[in-house]
Every structure is written in structure tokens, then in C-alpha cells.
mmCIF file of C-alpha atoms in Angstrom:
data_model
loop_
_atom_site.group_PDB
_atom_site.id
_atom_site.type_symbol
_atom_site.label_atom_id
_atom_site.label_comp_id
_atom_site.label_asym_id
_atom_site.label_seq_id
_atom_site.Cartn_x
_atom_site.Cartn_y
_atom_site.Cartn_z
ATOM 1 C CA UNK A 1 121.272 123.163 95.060
ATOM 2 C CA UNK A 2 117.783 124.502 94.309
ATOM 3 C CA UNK A 3 116.909 124.687 90.630
ATOM 4 C CA UNK A 4 114.779 127.817 90.537
ATOM 5 C CA UNK A 5 113.114 126.788 87.295
ATOM 6 C CA UNK A 6 111.710 123.609 88.873
ATOM 7 C CA UNK A 7 108.525 123.814 90.928
ATOM 8 C CA UNK A 8 106.767 121.267 93.155
ATOM 9 C CA UNK A 9 103.218 121.668 94.450
ATOM 10 C CA UNK A 10 102.229 119.857 97.650
ATOM 11 C CA UNK A 11 98.564 119.219 98.439
ATOM 12 C CA UNK A 12 97.956 118.763 102.164
ATOM 13 C CA UNK A 13 95.489 119.550 104.938
ATOM 14 C CA UNK A 14 95.715 120.501 108.600
ATOM 15 C CA UNK A 15 95.740 116.867 109.760
ATOM 16 C CA UNK A 16 98.721 115.976 107.601
ATOM 17 C CA UNK A 17 100.644 119.243 107.761
ATOM 18 C CA UNK A 18 103.363 117.821 110.018
ATOM 19 C CA UNK A 19 103.650 114.593 108.031
ATOM 20 C CA UNK A 20 104.923 116.399 104.942
ATOM 21 C CA UNK A 21 107.644 118.502 106.593
ATOM 22 C CA UNK A 22 110.464 115.962 106.270
ATOM 23 C CA UNK A 23 109.675 115.263 102.635
ATOM 24 C CA UNK A 24 109.332 118.939 101.823
ATOM 25 C CA UNK A 25 112.840 119.511 103.167
ATOM 26 C CA UNK A 26 114.106 116.808 100.793
ATOM 27 C CA UNK A 27 112.338 118.455 97.882
ATOM 28 C CA UNK A 28 113.683 121.898 98.698
ATOM 29 C CA UNK A 29 117.255 120.688 98.301
ATOM 30 C CA UNK A 30 116.490 120.433 94.578
ATOM 31 C CA UNK A 31 113.323 122.343 93.659
ATOM 32 C CA UNK A 32 111.169 125.226 94.798
ATOM 33 C CA UNK A 33 108.001 124.188 96.613
ATOM 34 C CA UNK A 34 104.615 125.587 97.446
ATOM 35 C CA UNK A 35 101.929 124.015 99.598
ATOM 36 C CA UNK A 36 98.210 124.226 98.912
ATOM 37 C CA UNK A 37 95.908 123.319 101.781
ATOM 38 C CA UNK A 38 92.781 121.513 100.633
ATOM 39 C CA UNK A 39 91.010 122.831 103.751
ATOM 40 C CA UNK A 40 90.998 126.203 102.000
ATOM 41 C CA UNK A 41 87.776 126.766 100.019
ATOM 42 C CA UNK A 42 89.768 128.152 97.074
ATOM 43 C CA UNK A 43 92.278 125.293 96.857
ATOM 44 C CA UNK A 44 91.063 124.030 93.479
ATOM 45 C CA UNK A 45 91.394 127.473 91.951
ATOM 46 C CA UNK A 46 94.838 127.838 93.552
ATOM 47 C CA UNK A 47 95.915 124.502 92.093
ATOM 48 C CA UNK A 48 94.668 125.373 88.623
ATOM 49 C CA UNK A 49 96.463 128.722 88.758
ATOM 50 C CA UNK A 50 99.796 127.137 89.683
ATOM 51 C CA UNK A 51 99.746 123.962 87.590
ATOM 52 C CA UNK A 52 101.220 125.643 84.487
ATOM 53 C CA UNK A 53 104.553 126.102 86.286
ATOM 54 C CA UNK A 54 104.544 122.775 88.162
ATOM 55 C CA UNK A 55 107.026 119.998 87.436
ATOM 56 C CA UNK A 56 105.873 117.816 90.330
ATOM 57 C CA UNK A 57 102.555 117.391 92.129
ATOM 58 C CA UNK A 58 102.735 115.710 95.521
ATOM 59 C CA UNK A 59 99.836 114.690 97.730
ATOM 60 C CA UNK A 60 100.062 114.222 101.513
ATOM 61 C CA UNK A 61 99.800 110.589 102.707
ATOM 62 C CA UNK A 62 96.373 108.941 102.485
ATOM 63 C CA UNK A 63 94.801 112.114 101.127
ATOM 64 C CA UNK A 64 92.629 111.638 98.061
ATOM 65 C CA UNK A 65 91.662 115.143 96.973
ATOM 66 C CA UNK A 66 88.035 115.749 96.099
ATOM 67 C CA UNK A 67 88.689 116.303 92.427
ATOM 68 C CA UNK A 68 89.733 114.440 89.300
ATOM 69 C CA UNK A 69 92.824 115.420 87.366
ATOM 70 C CA UNK A 70 91.143 115.336 83.974
ATOM 71 C CA UNK A 71 92.465 116.044 80.495
ATOM 72 C CA UNK A 72 91.558 119.720 80.786
ATOM 73 C CA UNK A 73 93.707 120.131 83.900
ATOM 74 C CA UNK A 74 96.546 118.162 82.362
ATOM 75 C CA UNK A 75 96.394 120.437 79.327
ATOM 76 C CA UNK A 76 97.283 123.411 81.550
ATOM 77 C CA UNK A 77 100.209 121.514 83.129
ATOM 78 C CA UNK A 78 102.646 121.057 80.223
ATOM 79 C CA UNK A 79 105.694 120.787 82.500
ATOM 80 C CA UNK A 80 104.253 118.160 84.859
ATOM 81 C CA UNK A 81 106.559 115.138 85.170
ATOM 82 C CA UNK A 82 105.166 113.209 88.140
ATOM 83 C CA UNK A 83 102.262 112.904 90.565
ATOM 84 C CA UNK A 84 103.196 111.257 93.859
ATOM 85 C CA UNK A 85 101.382 110.296 97.038
ATOM 86 C CA UNK A 86 100.173 107.432 99.199
ATOM 87 C CA UNK A 87 96.843 106.273 97.807
ATOM 88 C CA UNK A 88 96.577 102.660 99.061
ATOM 89 C CA UNK A 89 96.598 101.679 95.371
ATOM 90 C CA UNK A 90 93.228 103.418 94.967
ATOM 91 C CA UNK A 91 94.004 106.450 92.878
ATOM 92 C CA UNK A 92 91.478 106.047 90.066
ATOM 93 C CA UNK A 93 89.074 108.590 91.597
ATOM 94 C CA UNK A 94 91.886 111.172 91.410
ATOM 95 C CA UNK A 95 93.804 110.421 88.221
ATOM 96 C CA UNK A 96 93.710 108.186 85.171
ATOM 97 C CA UNK A 97 96.939 106.251 84.949
ATOM 98 C CA UNK A 98 96.417 105.762 81.223
ATOM 99 C CA UNK A 99 96.067 109.512 80.661
ATOM 100 C CA UNK A 100 99.246 110.093 82.630
ATOM 101 C CA UNK A 101 101.156 107.405 80.738
ATOM 102 C CA UNK A 102 100.020 108.900 77.427
ATOM 103 C CA UNK A 103 101.584 112.201 78.514
ATOM 104 C CA UNK A 104 104.648 110.487 80.021
ATOM 105 C CA UNK A 105 103.734 111.665 83.506
ATOM 106 C CA UNK A 106 104.843 109.177 86.155
ATOM 107 C CA UNK A 107 102.464 108.116 88.929
ATOM 108 C CA UNK A 108 104.029 107.208 92.272
ATOM 109 C CA UNK A 109 102.133 105.441 95.071
ATOM 110 C CA UNK A 110 104.147 104.789 98.234
ATOM 111 C CA UNK A 111 101.544 102.663 100.030
ATOM 112 C CA UNK A 112 104.042 99.812 100.248
ATOM 113 C CA UNK A 113 106.515 102.100 102.003
ATOM 114 C CA UNK A 114 104.933 101.157 105.332
ATOM 115 C CA UNK A 115 105.215 97.410 104.669
ATOM 116 C CA UNK A 116 108.289 96.966 106.920
ATOM 117 C CA UNK A 117 106.465 98.473 109.899
ATOM 118 C CA UNK A 118 103.321 96.390 109.343
ATOM 119 C CA UNK A 119 105.340 93.188 108.989
ATOM 120 C CA UNK A 120 107.341 93.898 112.155
ATOM 121 C CA UNK A 121 104.105 94.514 114.022
ATOM 122 C CA UNK A 122 102.682 91.217 112.751
ATOM 123 C CA UNK A 123 105.766 89.412 114.024
ATOM 124 C CA UNK A 124 105.503 91.234 117.364
ATOM 125 C CA UNK A 125 101.906 90.095 117.771
ATOM 126 C CA UNK A 126 102.841 86.544 116.817
ATOM 127 C CA UNK A 127 105.316 86.483 119.692
ATOM 128 C CA UNK A 128 102.824 88.145 122.035
ATOM 129 C CA UNK A 129 100.248 85.458 121.297
ATOM 130 C CA UNK A 130 102.769 82.681 121.795
ATOM 131 C CA UNK A 131 104.035 83.950 125.137
ATOM 132 C CA UNK A 132 100.913 85.781 126.358
ATOM 133 C CA UNK A 133 103.059 88.812 127.127
ATOM 134 C CA UNK A 134 100.190 91.353 127.415
ATOM 135 C CA UNK A 135 98.424 89.188 130.018
ATOM 136 C CA UNK A 136 101.621 88.918 132.049
ATOM 137 C CA UNK A 137 102.116 92.691 131.953
ATOM 138 C CA UNK A 138 98.494 93.294 132.969
ATOM 139 C CA UNK A 139 98.924 90.887 135.892
ATOM 140 C CA UNK A 140 101.988 92.749 137.144
ATOM 141 C CA UNK A 141 100.274 96.139 136.784
ATOM 142 C CA UNK A 142 97.393 94.808 138.855
ATOM 143 C CA UNK A 143 99.796 93.870 141.662
ATOM 144 C CA UNK A 144 99.792 90.138 140.922
ATOM 145 C CA UNK A 145 102.411 87.531 140.215
ATOM 146 C CA UNK A 146 102.599 84.439 138.094
ATOM 147 C CA UNK A 147 100.166 81.645 138.627
ATOM 148 C CA UNK A 148 101.274 78.011 138.865
ATOM 149 C CA UNK A 149 103.463 77.004 135.959
ATOM 150 C CA UNK A 150 100.864 74.691 134.468
ATOM 151 C CA UNK A 151 98.094 77.288 134.221
ATOM 152 C CA UNK A 152 99.684 80.604 133.341
ATOM 153 C CA UNK A 153 100.901 81.667 129.909
ATOM 154 C CA UNK A 154 104.190 80.609 128.399
ATOM 155 C CA UNK A 155 102.427 77.347 127.520
ATOM 156 C CA UNK A 156 102.218 77.932 123.807
ATOM 157 C CA UNK A 157 105.895 77.362 123.124
ATOM 158 C CA UNK A 158 108.583 79.193 121.220
ATOM 159 C CA UNK A 159 108.213 80.572 117.741
ATOM 160 C CA UNK A 160 111.262 78.598 116.642
ATOM 161 C CA UNK A 161 110.191 75.586 114.626
ATOM 162 C CA UNK A 162 106.496 76.471 114.527
ATOM 163 C CA UNK A 163 104.663 75.785 111.255
ATOM 164 C CA UNK A 164 103.633 79.105 109.723
ATOM 165 C CA UNK A 165 101.117 79.728 106.953
ATOM 166 C CA UNK A 166 101.163 82.905 104.890
ATOM 167 C CA UNK A 167 97.774 83.817 103.434
ATOM 168 C CA UNK A 168 98.850 85.992 100.540
ATOM 169 C CA UNK A 169 102.411 86.790 99.514
ATOM 170 C CA UNK A 170 102.242 90.501 98.866
ATOM 171 C CA UNK A 171 104.604 93.058 100.321
ATOM 172 C CA UNK A 172 103.532 92.522 103.956
ATOM 173 C CA UNK A 173 103.914 88.760 104.055
ATOM 174 C CA UNK A 174 107.067 88.838 101.932
ATOM 175 C CA UNK A 175 108.690 91.021 104.595
ATOM 176 C CA UNK A 176 107.191 88.908 107.400
ATOM 177 C CA UNK A 177 108.772 85.859 105.742
ATOM 178 C CA UNK A 178 112.162 87.594 105.674
ATOM 179 C CA UNK A 179 111.904 88.437 109.373
ATOM 180 C CA UNK A 180 110.847 84.889 110.182
ATOM 181 C CA UNK A 181 113.825 83.161 108.612
ATOM 182 C CA UNK A 182 115.980 83.339 111.712
ATOM 183 C CA UNK A 183 113.414 81.293 113.658
ATOM 184 C CA UNK A 184 113.667 78.195 111.478
ATOM 185 C CA UNK A 185 109.917 77.956 110.906
ATOM 186 C CA UNK A 186 108.655 75.640 108.157
ATOM 187 C CA UNK A 187 106.568 78.081 106.131
ATOM 188 C CA UNK A 188 103.757 77.426 103.672
ATOM 189 C CA UNK A 189 101.979 79.878 101.399
ATOM 190 C CA UNK A 190 98.805 80.337 99.459
ATOM 191 C CA UNK A 191 98.714 83.065 96.848
ATOM 192 C CA UNK A 192 96.946 82.739 93.507
ATOM 193 C CA UNK A 193 99.892 84.421 91.778
ATOM 194 C CA UNK A 194 102.334 81.708 92.903
ATOM 195 C CA UNK A 195 102.744 78.182 91.596
ATOM 196 C CA UNK A 196 104.682 75.306 93.143
ATOM 197 C CA UNK A 197 107.949 76.159 91.383
ATOM 198 C CA UNK A 198 107.788 79.819 92.410
ATOM 199 C CA UNK A 199 107.030 78.899 96.021
ATOM 200 C CA UNK A 200 109.963 76.501 96.145
ATOM 201 C CA UNK A 201 112.323 79.157 94.804
ATOM 202 C CA UNK A 202 111.210 81.365 97.694
ATOM 203 C CA UNK A 203 111.846 78.643 100.260
ATOM 204 C CA UNK A 204 108.129 78.066 100.808
ATOM 205 C CA UNK A 205 105.827 75.075 100.681
ATOM 206 C CA UNK A 206 103.098 75.581 98.100
ATOM 207 C CA UNK A 207 99.446 75.025 98.956
ATOM 208 C CA UNK A 208 96.578 75.189 96.487
ATOM 209 C CA UNK A 209 93.964 76.797 98.756
ATOM 210 C CA UNK A 210 93.512 78.666 102.011
ATOM 211 C CA UNK A 211 91.964 75.522 103.502
ATOM 212 C CA UNK A 212 95.031 73.464 102.617
ATOM 213 C CA UNK A 213 97.231 76.229 104.022
ATOM 214 C CA UNK A 214 95.298 76.318 107.299
ATOM 215 C CA UNK A 215 95.581 72.555 107.698
ATOM 216 C CA UNK A 216 99.354 72.763 107.252
ATOM 217 C CA UNK A 217 100.151 75.389 109.880
ATOM 218 C CA UNK A 218 99.966 76.374 113.530
ATOM 219 C CA UNK A 219 100.281 80.115 112.889
ATOM 220 C CA UNK A 220 98.132 81.706 110.175
ATOM 221 C CA UNK A 221 99.114 85.212 109.028
ATOM 222 C CA UNK A 222 96.729 87.156 106.800
ATOM 223 C CA UNK A 223 98.291 89.619 104.375
ATOM 224 C CA UNK A 224 95.533 89.546 101.748
ATOM 225 C CA UNK A 225 94.403 92.967 100.465
ATOM 226 C CA UNK A 226 90.698 93.783 100.112
ATOM 227 C CA UNK A 227 89.843 93.168 96.465
ATOM 228 C CA UNK A 228 86.557 92.254 94.858
ATOM 229 C CA UNK A 229 87.862 88.686 94.598
ATOM 230 C CA UNK A 230 89.117 88.423 98.192
ATOM 231 C CA UNK A 231 86.241 89.694 100.347
ATOM 232 C CA UNK A 232 85.419 87.267 103.214
ATOM 233 C CA UNK A 233 87.865 84.821 101.620
ATOM 234 C CA UNK A 234 89.084 83.576 105.018
ATOM 235 C CA UNK A 235 85.862 81.776 105.900
ATOM 236 C CA UNK A 236 84.494 79.126 108.253
ATOM 237 C CA UNK A 237 86.042 76.277 106.274
ATOM 238 C CA UNK A 238 89.457 77.900 106.688
ATOM 239 C CA UNK A 239 89.017 78.368 110.436
ATOM 240 C CA UNK A 240 87.782 74.779 110.805
ATOM 241 C CA UNK A 241 90.963 73.566 109.098
ATOM 242 C CA UNK A 242 93.207 75.361 111.592
ATOM 243 C CA UNK A 243 94.307 73.291 114.582
ATOM 244 C CA UNK A 244 92.455 73.810 117.853
ATOM 245 C CA UNK A 245 94.366 76.471 119.769
ATOM 246 C CA UNK A 246 96.005 77.817 116.622
ATOM 247 C CA UNK A 247 97.255 81.370 116.187
ATOM 248 C CA UNK A 248 95.722 83.901 113.800
ATOM 249 C CA UNK A 249 97.274 87.277 112.923
ATOM 250 C CA UNK A 250 95.417 89.887 110.845
ATOM 251 C CA UNK A 251 97.076 93.131 109.746
ATOM 252 C CA UNK A 252 95.627 93.709 106.264
ATOM 253 C CA UNK A 253 91.851 94.323 106.375
ATOM 254 C CA UNK A 254 88.921 92.680 108.171
ATOM 255 C CA UNK A 255 87.011 92.732 104.867
ATOM 256 C CA UNK A 256 88.928 89.635 103.706
ATOM 257 C CA UNK A 257 87.709 87.660 106.749
ATOM 258 C CA UNK A 258 84.298 86.163 107.503
ATOM 259 C CA UNK A 259 84.084 87.984 110.818
ATOM 260 C CA UNK A 260 81.372 85.838 112.508
ATOM 261 C CA UNK A 261 83.400 82.737 111.615
ATOM 262 C CA UNK A 262 86.489 84.310 113.213
ATOM 263 C CA UNK A 263 84.765 84.977 116.531
ATOM 264 C CA UNK A 264 83.159 81.538 116.445
ATOM 265 C CA UNK A 265 86.618 79.972 116.093
ATOM 266 C CA UNK A 266 87.868 82.072 119.004
ATOM 267 C CA UNK A 267 85.000 80.832 121.168
ATOM 268 C CA UNK A 268 84.721 77.193 120.091
ATOM 269 C CA UNK A 269 88.179 76.223 118.813
ATOM 270 C CA UNK A 270 90.347 78.189 121.283
ATOM 271 C CA UNK A 271 91.808 80.211 118.442
ATOM 272 C CA UNK A 272 94.219 82.890 119.677
ATOM 273 C CA UNK A 273 93.934 85.980 117.500
ATOM 274 C CA UNK A 274 95.761 89.288 117.094
ATOM 275 C CA UNK A 275 93.573 91.794 115.257
ATOM 276 C CA UNK A 276 94.689 95.299 114.273
ATOM 277 C CA UNK A 277 91.977 96.104 111.707
ATOM 278 C CA UNK A 278 88.208 96.036 112.103
ATOM 279 C CA UNK A 279 85.059 96.319 110.035
ATOM 280 C CA UNK A 280 84.002 99.336 112.116
ATOM 281 C CA UNK A 281 86.646 101.829 113.235
ATOM 282 C CA UNK A 282 86.835 103.157 115.870
ATOM 283 C CA UNK A 283 85.718 99.937 117.530
ATOM 284 C CA UNK A 284 82.673 100.387 119.816
ATOM 285 C CA UNK A 285 83.723 100.619 123.487
ATOM 286 C CA UNK A 286 81.593 97.593 124.389
ATOM 287 C CA UNK A 287 82.682 95.345 121.504
ATOM 288 C CA UNK A 288 82.915 91.812 122.910
ATOM 289 C CA UNK A 289 86.297 91.042 121.363
ATOM 290 C CA UNK A 290 87.963 93.905 123.265
ATOM 291 C CA UNK A 291 87.697 91.806 126.423
ATOM 292 C CA UNK A 292 88.199 88.234 125.217
ATOM 293 C CA UNK A 293 91.287 86.663 126.832
ATOM 294 C CA UNK A 294 92.228 84.909 123.573
ATOM 295 C CA UNK A 295 92.187 88.091 121.504
ATOM 296 C CA UNK A 296 94.792 90.847 121.306
ATOM 297 C CA UNK A 297 93.137 93.917 119.821
ATOM 298 C CA UNK A 298 95.070 97.018 118.816
ATOM 299 C CA UNK A 299 93.662 100.274 117.371
ATOM 300 C CA UNK A 300 94.937 99.993 113.777
ATOM 301 C CA UNK A 301 98.529 100.880 114.635
ATOM 302 C CA UNK A 302 100.551 98.361 112.611
ATOM 303 C CA UNK A 303 101.332 101.051 110.064
ATOM 304 C CA UNK A 304 99.264 103.915 111.416
ATOM 305 C CA UNK A 305 102.061 105.753 113.185
ATOM 306 C CA UNK A 306 103.305 109.261 112.483
ATOM 307 C CA UNK A 307 106.781 108.079 111.521
ATOM 308 C CA UNK A 308 105.223 105.726 108.947
ATOM 309 C CA UNK A 309 103.246 108.565 107.374
ATOM 310 C CA UNK A 310 106.349 110.758 107.329
ATOM 311 C CA UNK A 311 108.284 107.975 105.611
ATOM 312 C CA UNK A 312 105.528 107.472 103.035
ATOM 313 C CA UNK A 313 105.711 111.119 102.002
ATOM 314 C CA UNK A 314 109.502 111.260 102.114
ATOM 315 C CA UNK A 315 109.637 108.228 99.819
ATOM 316 C CA UNK A 316 107.151 109.924 97.480
ATOM 317 C CA UNK A 317 109.459 112.935 97.353
ATOM 318 C CA UNK A 318 112.534 110.787 96.736
ATOM 319 C CA UNK A 319 110.858 109.037 93.810
ATOM 320 C CA UNK A 320 109.535 112.334 92.433
ATOM 321 C CA UNK A 321 113.053 113.776 92.464
ATOM 322 C CA UNK A 322 114.277 110.598 90.778
ATOM 323 C CA UNK A 323 111.903 111.358 87.904
ATOM 324 C CA UNK A 324 113.556 114.759 87.467
ATOM 325 C CA UNK A 325 117.025 113.199 87.656
ATOM 326 C CA UNK A 326 116.225 110.303 85.332
ATOM 327 C CA UNK A 327 116.757 107.741 88.089
ATOM 328 C CA UNK A 328 114.969 104.530 88.995
ATOM 329 C CA UNK A 329 111.674 104.608 90.885
ATOM 330 C CA UNK A 330 110.861 102.296 93.790
ATOM 331 C CA UNK A 331 107.134 102.959 94.019
ATOM 332 C CA UNK A 332 105.819 103.589 90.524
ATOM 333 C CA UNK A 333 102.161 102.657 90.122
ATOM 334 C CA UNK A 334 101.182 100.317 87.310
ATOM 335 C CA UNK A 335 97.965 99.735 85.354
ATOM 336 C CA UNK A 336 97.569 96.381 87.097
ATOM 337 C CA UNK A 337 97.282 98.239 90.419
ATOM 338 C CA UNK A 338 94.430 100.329 89.062
ATOM 339 C CA UNK A 339 92.535 97.278 87.806
ATOM 340 C CA UNK A 340 93.190 95.036 90.824
ATOM 341 C CA UNK A 341 92.096 97.516 93.454
ATOM 342 C CA UNK A 342 89.159 99.085 91.633
ATOM 343 C CA UNK A 343 85.637 98.667 92.948
ATOM 344 C CA UNK A 344 86.377 98.568 96.693
ATOM 345 C CA UNK A 345 87.737 101.135 99.116
ATOM 346 C CA UNK A 346 90.477 100.602 101.704
ATOM 347 C CA UNK A 347 88.007 98.926 104.065
ATOM 348 C CA UNK A 348 86.559 96.609 101.439
ATOM 349 C CA UNK A 349 83.370 98.590 100.880
ATOM 350 C CA UNK A 350 82.021 98.801 97.339
ATOM 351 C CA UNK A 351 82.845 101.979 95.432
ATOM 352 C CA UNK A 352 80.604 103.541 92.832
#
């Protein structure tokens, strides 16, 4: 039932207009909604005019509006209970979490809503690298057939029993670890937030550095976010510690990798790599790694699919409605998120 006295404002743009439809339907089962398009030159005035009656403010996925919700704006929004969106944990240019907490306004960031999709994609690419599936498909499409058994693909073995190293144990690699359990892979981890006891409780072998992790595994999966402390953290020493012919999967951000060292390992140590994120996007058409037989490149699609964006916004709406109902939130942002992710953008570039 719609509560006519409850109002939700949705900020969107033309690009994201379809992404918010499913979530808006969820909202409209409980509250009245209005949508303000930030493509409209008067959107800021429209927002200011409607904030006094707003209980919820929702932002379309990955949209950071070109404004700051300052104390003056909050003063004209006495009913506001929650602000929700998908900000990749980088919301400080839009709102102050401390100001919101002072006013008991909840901040919801559903960036981790796409974790399951990213983790599944990472596992898919792990299997593709092991079995060289894309090369086999390309061969068939070109009219060919398998080469002699000793020279064509399928020579890297099964995933079952392989030694896996998780670089970082955030939401992506936690889910990857869950998916991996059925394969019986001995799994090690390096994450500065984990100690030996915590790793053991999770069924993981603790390592004290990325170099130690690389030396302990055959498959190296990077789930490290781009923070000031993590830029180019996966460096030449880490690649040198990986076994010759090892497997490398990157689905977080290229900013955490020493990119020249990565391509050197591909060329000199027979590293097989699956890369979904790049320092320059779109990737130049003539980029050398597009054509390297040891590299599987994909155009940033691990979580960049329409259904993922729709889910991100739907989850933002579900949590926003939970605020109204006094329920538990799954994606509430915390001050630690603001401090951890400050200073760099989603690609690892310095922010002013």
C-alpha cells in the first residue's frame, strides 16, 4: 500500500533511466516517487524545491551528482531519513557521512551488491585460462579442429586441487572463495586486515605478504581495491614469485598492479592472465595485450552489465524502505568507508 505522506526523490539521467525502473516499482509499493533528471539544467533548483517533502533521496547507480549536499540543503530537508545509491564507496564529494549521522540520516551504498557477479566472472575466467576455452572456440569458428594432443590447450589441468592465492579478502574474493570450495583447492590469502587466527577460521592459509602469497599458489586472484595504500601494490617482486606459467586474474582495478611488470611476466614468465579492467578505458584498438595468446581481455564486464546496475538500484531501494520500516540494512555506509577510499577515484587516480 502506498503511504501518500511518504515521498522519495530519484536522481537519474538519460543513460541510467532504464536501470532505475525495477527499483522505482519497489518503492512505489510503499511510497510516492518523483524522478529528477540531472540532464535538465534546472535539476538543482528542482531538487531544492522538493527536498522539504522528501523522506528518501535515491541516486541512480554510479551517478555522483555535481553538487554537495551541504548543511544548508539538509536544513531544508527535515523529513529526510536516508540517501541511497551506488557510489563505489566514494561519496564524500556528494555528502558528508558525519553530517548525515548527526541528523540521523542513513547513508546506503550498494557498490557491493554486484560482488556476486564479479566473483562468478573471476571464476569463469579462471576456468577459461586453465582450459584455454576461448582459443578452442576461435579455432572452431575459423573452420579448424584440435591440434595434436600435446600442443593444443587443455594442458593446464583441472581447477580441482590447484593452489589458489587470494590477494585481498574483501567482498569479491570472499565470494570467490565460497564458489571455489567445491573444487577442493588449497587456498591462501594475504589481506592486511587478517591475522593467522582469522585466516584459519575462514579455512585459509595465512601469508604475511603478497610475495609470500604468490610463492604459495598457482592461481593468483586480485580483489584489492584502489586505495592510496594499494596503488601498484602487485609489483615485479610479486610476479617474480609466481611460478612460471602461473595464472593471474584481475577484476578489481588495474591501479593496484604495476602494469609494465604484468606484461613483462606475460612475455618472459609465460604468465596466463585474465584482465577485465585497464588503466585506459576504452582500451586502444591496437593495444598489444588485446592480441597476446596468453591474455584474455574483456571490456570491463565482470560487473558492468545492465542486470547488475538494476540490482544495485533495487537493493538501494530495498534498504531505503527498510529505513522507513525500522528494519536492518544490508548496505549501510560507514565512516571507515569514507576514510579508506578518500583521495583516489574508482580508477586509482588522485582526487583533489
